[in-house]
Coordinates of C-alpha atoms and ligand atoms in Angstrom, one line a residue:
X88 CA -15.8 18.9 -8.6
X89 CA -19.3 18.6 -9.8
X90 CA -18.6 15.6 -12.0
X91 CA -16.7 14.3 -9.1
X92 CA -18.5 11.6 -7.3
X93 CA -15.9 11.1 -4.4
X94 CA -15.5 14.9 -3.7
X95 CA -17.9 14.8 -0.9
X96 CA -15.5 12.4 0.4
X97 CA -12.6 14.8 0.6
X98 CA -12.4 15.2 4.6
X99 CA -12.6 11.5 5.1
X100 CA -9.6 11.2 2.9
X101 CA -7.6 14.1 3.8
X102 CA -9.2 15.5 7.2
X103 CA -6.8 18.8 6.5
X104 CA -8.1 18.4 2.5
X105 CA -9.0 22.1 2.2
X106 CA -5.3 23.3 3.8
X107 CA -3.9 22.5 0.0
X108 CA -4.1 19.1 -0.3
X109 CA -3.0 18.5 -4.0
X110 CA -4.7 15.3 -5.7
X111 CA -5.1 14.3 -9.5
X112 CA -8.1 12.2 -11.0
X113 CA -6.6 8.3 -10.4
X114 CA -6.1 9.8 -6.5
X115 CA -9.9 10.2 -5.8
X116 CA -10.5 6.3 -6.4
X117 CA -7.2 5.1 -5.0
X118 CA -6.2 7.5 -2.0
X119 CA -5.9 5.3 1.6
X120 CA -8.5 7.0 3.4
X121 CA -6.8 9.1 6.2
X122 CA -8.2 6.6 9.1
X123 CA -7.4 3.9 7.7
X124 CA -3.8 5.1 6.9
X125 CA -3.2 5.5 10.7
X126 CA -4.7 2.3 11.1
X127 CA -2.4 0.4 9.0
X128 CA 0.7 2.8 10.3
X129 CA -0.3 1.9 14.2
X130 CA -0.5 -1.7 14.0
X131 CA 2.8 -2.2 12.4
X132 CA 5.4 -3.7 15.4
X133 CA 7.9 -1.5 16.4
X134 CA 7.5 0.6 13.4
X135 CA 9.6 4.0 15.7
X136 CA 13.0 1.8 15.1
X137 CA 12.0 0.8 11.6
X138 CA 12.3 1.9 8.1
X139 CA 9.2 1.5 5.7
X140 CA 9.0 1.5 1.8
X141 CA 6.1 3.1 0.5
X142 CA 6.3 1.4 -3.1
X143 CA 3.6 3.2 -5.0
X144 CA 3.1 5.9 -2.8
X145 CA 0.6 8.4 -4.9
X146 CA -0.4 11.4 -3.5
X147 CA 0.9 10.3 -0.1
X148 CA -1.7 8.9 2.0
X149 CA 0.1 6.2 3.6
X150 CA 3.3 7.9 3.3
X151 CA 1.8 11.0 5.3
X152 CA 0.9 8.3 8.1
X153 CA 4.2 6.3 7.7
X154 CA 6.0 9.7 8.5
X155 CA 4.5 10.2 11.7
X156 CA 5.1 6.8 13.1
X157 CA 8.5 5.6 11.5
X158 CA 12.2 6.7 12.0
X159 CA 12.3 6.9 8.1
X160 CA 10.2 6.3 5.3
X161 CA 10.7 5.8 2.0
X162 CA 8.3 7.0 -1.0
X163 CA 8.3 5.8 -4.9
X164 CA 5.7 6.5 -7.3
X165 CA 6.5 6.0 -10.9
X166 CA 5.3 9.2 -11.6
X167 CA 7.0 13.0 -10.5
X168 CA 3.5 14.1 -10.1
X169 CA 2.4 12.2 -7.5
X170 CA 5.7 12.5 -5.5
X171 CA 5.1 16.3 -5.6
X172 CA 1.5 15.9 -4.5
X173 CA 2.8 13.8 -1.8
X174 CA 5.9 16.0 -0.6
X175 CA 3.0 18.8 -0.9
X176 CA 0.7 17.0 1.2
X177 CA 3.5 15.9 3.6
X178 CA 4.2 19.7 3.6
X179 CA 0.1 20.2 4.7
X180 CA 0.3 17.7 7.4
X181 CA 3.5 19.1 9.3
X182 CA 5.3 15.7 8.5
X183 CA 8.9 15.6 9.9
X184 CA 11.6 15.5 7.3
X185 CA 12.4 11.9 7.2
X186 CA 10.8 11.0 3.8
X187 CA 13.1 10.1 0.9
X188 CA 11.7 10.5 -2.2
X189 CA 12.2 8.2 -5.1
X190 CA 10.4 8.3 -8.7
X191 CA 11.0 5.1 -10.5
X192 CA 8.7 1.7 -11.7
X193 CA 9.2 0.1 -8.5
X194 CA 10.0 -3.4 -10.1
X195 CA 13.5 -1.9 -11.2
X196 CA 13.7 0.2 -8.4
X197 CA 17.5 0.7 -6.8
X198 CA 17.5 0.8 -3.0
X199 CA 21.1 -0.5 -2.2
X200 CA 22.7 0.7 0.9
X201 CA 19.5 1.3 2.1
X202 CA 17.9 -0.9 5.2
X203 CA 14.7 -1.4 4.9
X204 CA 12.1 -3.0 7.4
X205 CA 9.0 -2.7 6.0
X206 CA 7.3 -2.8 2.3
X207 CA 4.1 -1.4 1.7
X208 CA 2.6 -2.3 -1.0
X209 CA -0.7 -0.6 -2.7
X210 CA -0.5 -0.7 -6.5
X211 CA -3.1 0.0 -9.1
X212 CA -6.5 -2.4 -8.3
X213 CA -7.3 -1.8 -12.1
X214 CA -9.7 1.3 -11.9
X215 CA -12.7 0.9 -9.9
X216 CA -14.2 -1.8 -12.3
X217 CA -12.6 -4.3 -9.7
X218 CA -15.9 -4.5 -7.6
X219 CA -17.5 -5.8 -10.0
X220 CA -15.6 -8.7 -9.8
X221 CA -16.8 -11.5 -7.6
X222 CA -13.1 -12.9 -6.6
X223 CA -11.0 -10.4 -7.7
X224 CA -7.4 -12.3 -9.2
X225 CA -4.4 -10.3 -8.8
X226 CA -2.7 -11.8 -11.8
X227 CA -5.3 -10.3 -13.9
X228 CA -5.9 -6.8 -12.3
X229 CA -3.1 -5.6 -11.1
X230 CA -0.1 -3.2 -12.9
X231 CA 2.7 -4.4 -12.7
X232 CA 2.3 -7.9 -12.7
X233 CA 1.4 -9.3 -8.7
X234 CA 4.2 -11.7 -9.3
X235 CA 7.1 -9.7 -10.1
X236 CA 5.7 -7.0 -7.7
X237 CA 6.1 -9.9 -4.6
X238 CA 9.0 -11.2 -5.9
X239 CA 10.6 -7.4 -5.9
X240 CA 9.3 -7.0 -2.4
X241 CA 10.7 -10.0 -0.9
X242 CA 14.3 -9.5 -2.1
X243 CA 14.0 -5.7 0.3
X244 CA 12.3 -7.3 3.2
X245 CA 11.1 -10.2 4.6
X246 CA 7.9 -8.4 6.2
X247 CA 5.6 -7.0 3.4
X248 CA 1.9 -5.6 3.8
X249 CA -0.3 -5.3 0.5
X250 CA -3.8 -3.3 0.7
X251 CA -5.9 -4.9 -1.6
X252 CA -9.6 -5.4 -2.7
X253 CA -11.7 -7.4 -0.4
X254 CA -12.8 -9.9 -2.8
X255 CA -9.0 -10.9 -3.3
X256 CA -8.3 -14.3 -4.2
X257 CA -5.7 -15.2 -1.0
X258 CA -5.2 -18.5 -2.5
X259 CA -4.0 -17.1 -5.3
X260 CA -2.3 -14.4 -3.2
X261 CA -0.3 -17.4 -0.8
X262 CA 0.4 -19.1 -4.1
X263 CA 2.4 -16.5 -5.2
X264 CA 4.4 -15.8 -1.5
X265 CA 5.2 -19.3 -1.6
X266 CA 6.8 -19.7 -5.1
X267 CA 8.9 -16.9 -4.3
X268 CA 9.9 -17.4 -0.7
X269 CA 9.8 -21.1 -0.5
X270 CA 13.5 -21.3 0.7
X271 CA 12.3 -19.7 4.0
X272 CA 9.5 -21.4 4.8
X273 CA 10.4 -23.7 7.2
X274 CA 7.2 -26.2 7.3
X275 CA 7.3 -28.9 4.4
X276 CA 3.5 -28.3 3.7
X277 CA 2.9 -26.0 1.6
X278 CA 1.0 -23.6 4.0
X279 CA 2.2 -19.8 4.8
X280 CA 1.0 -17.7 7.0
X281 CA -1.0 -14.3 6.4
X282 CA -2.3 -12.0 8.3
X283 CA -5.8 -10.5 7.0
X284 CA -7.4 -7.9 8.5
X285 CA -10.6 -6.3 6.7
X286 CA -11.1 -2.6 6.7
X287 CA -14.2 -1.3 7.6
X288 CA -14.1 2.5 6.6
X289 CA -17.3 4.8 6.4
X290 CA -16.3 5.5 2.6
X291 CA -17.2 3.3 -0.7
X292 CA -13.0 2.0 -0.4
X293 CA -13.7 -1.8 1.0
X294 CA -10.5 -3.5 1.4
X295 CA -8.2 -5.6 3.1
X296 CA -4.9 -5.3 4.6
X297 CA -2.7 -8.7 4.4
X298 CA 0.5 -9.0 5.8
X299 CA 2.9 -11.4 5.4
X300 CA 6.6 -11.5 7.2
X301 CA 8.6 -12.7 10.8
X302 CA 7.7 -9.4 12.2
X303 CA 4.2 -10.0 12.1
X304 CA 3.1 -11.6 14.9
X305 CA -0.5 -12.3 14.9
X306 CA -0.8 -14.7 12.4
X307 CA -3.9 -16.6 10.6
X308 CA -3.0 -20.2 9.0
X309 CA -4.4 -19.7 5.4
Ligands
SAH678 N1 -1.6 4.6 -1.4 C1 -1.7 5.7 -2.3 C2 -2.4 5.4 -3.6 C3 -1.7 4.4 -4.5 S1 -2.4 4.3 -6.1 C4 -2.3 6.9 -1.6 O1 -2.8 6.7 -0.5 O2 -2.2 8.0 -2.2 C5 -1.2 3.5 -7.0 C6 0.0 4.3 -7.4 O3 0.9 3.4 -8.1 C7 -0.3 5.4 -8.5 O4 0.1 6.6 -7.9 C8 0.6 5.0 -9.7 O5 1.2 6.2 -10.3 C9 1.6 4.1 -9.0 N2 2.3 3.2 -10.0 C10 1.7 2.5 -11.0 N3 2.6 1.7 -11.6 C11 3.8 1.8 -10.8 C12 5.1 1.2 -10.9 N4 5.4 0.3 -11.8 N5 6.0 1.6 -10.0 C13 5.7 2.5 -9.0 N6 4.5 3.1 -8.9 C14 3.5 2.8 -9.8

């Protein structure tokens, strides 16, 4: 704790943080701060019919909000550590019991049968070097490769949300939705449409929240 630096942060990520919330050392930079968590899990549309995939869930704080708001959700982390940190910290927050766990690299990740509304998508920035980064390129920071990560998403839904750095290059980003969902995109010019919203949290965390699908509807011509 005392070579912590984001330990005085630990109510503004986890408001119930000293009931037992479990987290390990990647989860101090990378947690979704608890407001902003219910943030992203309010604005989604309809989201008490729907089903959401939490791809690379961690130690649950967007699962945790997911939970709350979402008939079921769906949580994968390639690692059984941070799916026991988040079924623990789902246990904390009285979560009902309509998260289904999965522990597998997301890219090869097996969800047939399953129907899925929603993909949320917050994989590793890079470690917290990404600020220093003046436009920040997904094809270079992020694990697994941004590409095969959208390409992934789009074959489970249609309507995907990515948190991501707020120096993101969304030209880049748009680049990348288009080559791999050009078959649906009904206007011949090669525009798409995201939605970008930019967090504002009291913590050091400054990111956006970009979504991309039909189900969105208030939409930003990029
Ligand atoms: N939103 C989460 C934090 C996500 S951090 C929260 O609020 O807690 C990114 C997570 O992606 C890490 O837990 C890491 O283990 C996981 N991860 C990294 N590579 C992955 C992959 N290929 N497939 C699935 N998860 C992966």
């Amino acid at each position: 704790q005392k070579n912590n630096p984001y330990y005085v942060q630990r109510f503004y990520f986890f408001s119930l943080y000293d009931k037992g919330i479990q987290m390990d050392k990647e989860s101090w930079y990378s947690v979704t701060p608890e407001e902003i968590s219910e943030y992203i899990a309010s604005i989604i549309p309809n989201s008490y019919n729907s089903t959401i995939l939490d791809a690379f869930c961690g130690c649950g704080g967007n699962s945790i909000s997911f939970s709350k708001k979402f008939k079921r959700v769906f949580a994968n982390d390639l690692y059984e550590e941070k799916i026991g940190m988040t079924k623990n910290n789902a246990k904390v927050y009285n979560c009902p019991d309509n998260i289904i766990y999965f522990i597998n690299d997301f890219l090869t990740l097996n969800l047939e049968g399953e129907n899925i509304d929603y993909v949320f998508l917050s994989p590793p920035w890079g470690g917290p070097e990404y600020k220093n980064e003046e436009i920040y390129s997904l094809k270079k920071w992020i694990i697994p490769d941004i590409e095969k990560i959208i390409e992934k998403s789009l074959k489970i839904s249609k309507n995907i949300m990515l948190y991501l750095p707020r120096n993101t290059d969304l030209e880049e980003l748009a680049n990348i939705i288009y080559k791999y969902d050009k078959n649906d995109i009904e206007s011949l010019s090669n525009t798409i449409l995201l939605d970008v919203k930019y967090l504002n949290p009291a913590s050091k965390v400054k990111a956006i929240l970009v979504s991309y699908g039909p189900k969105y509807n208030t939409v930003k011509v990029k």
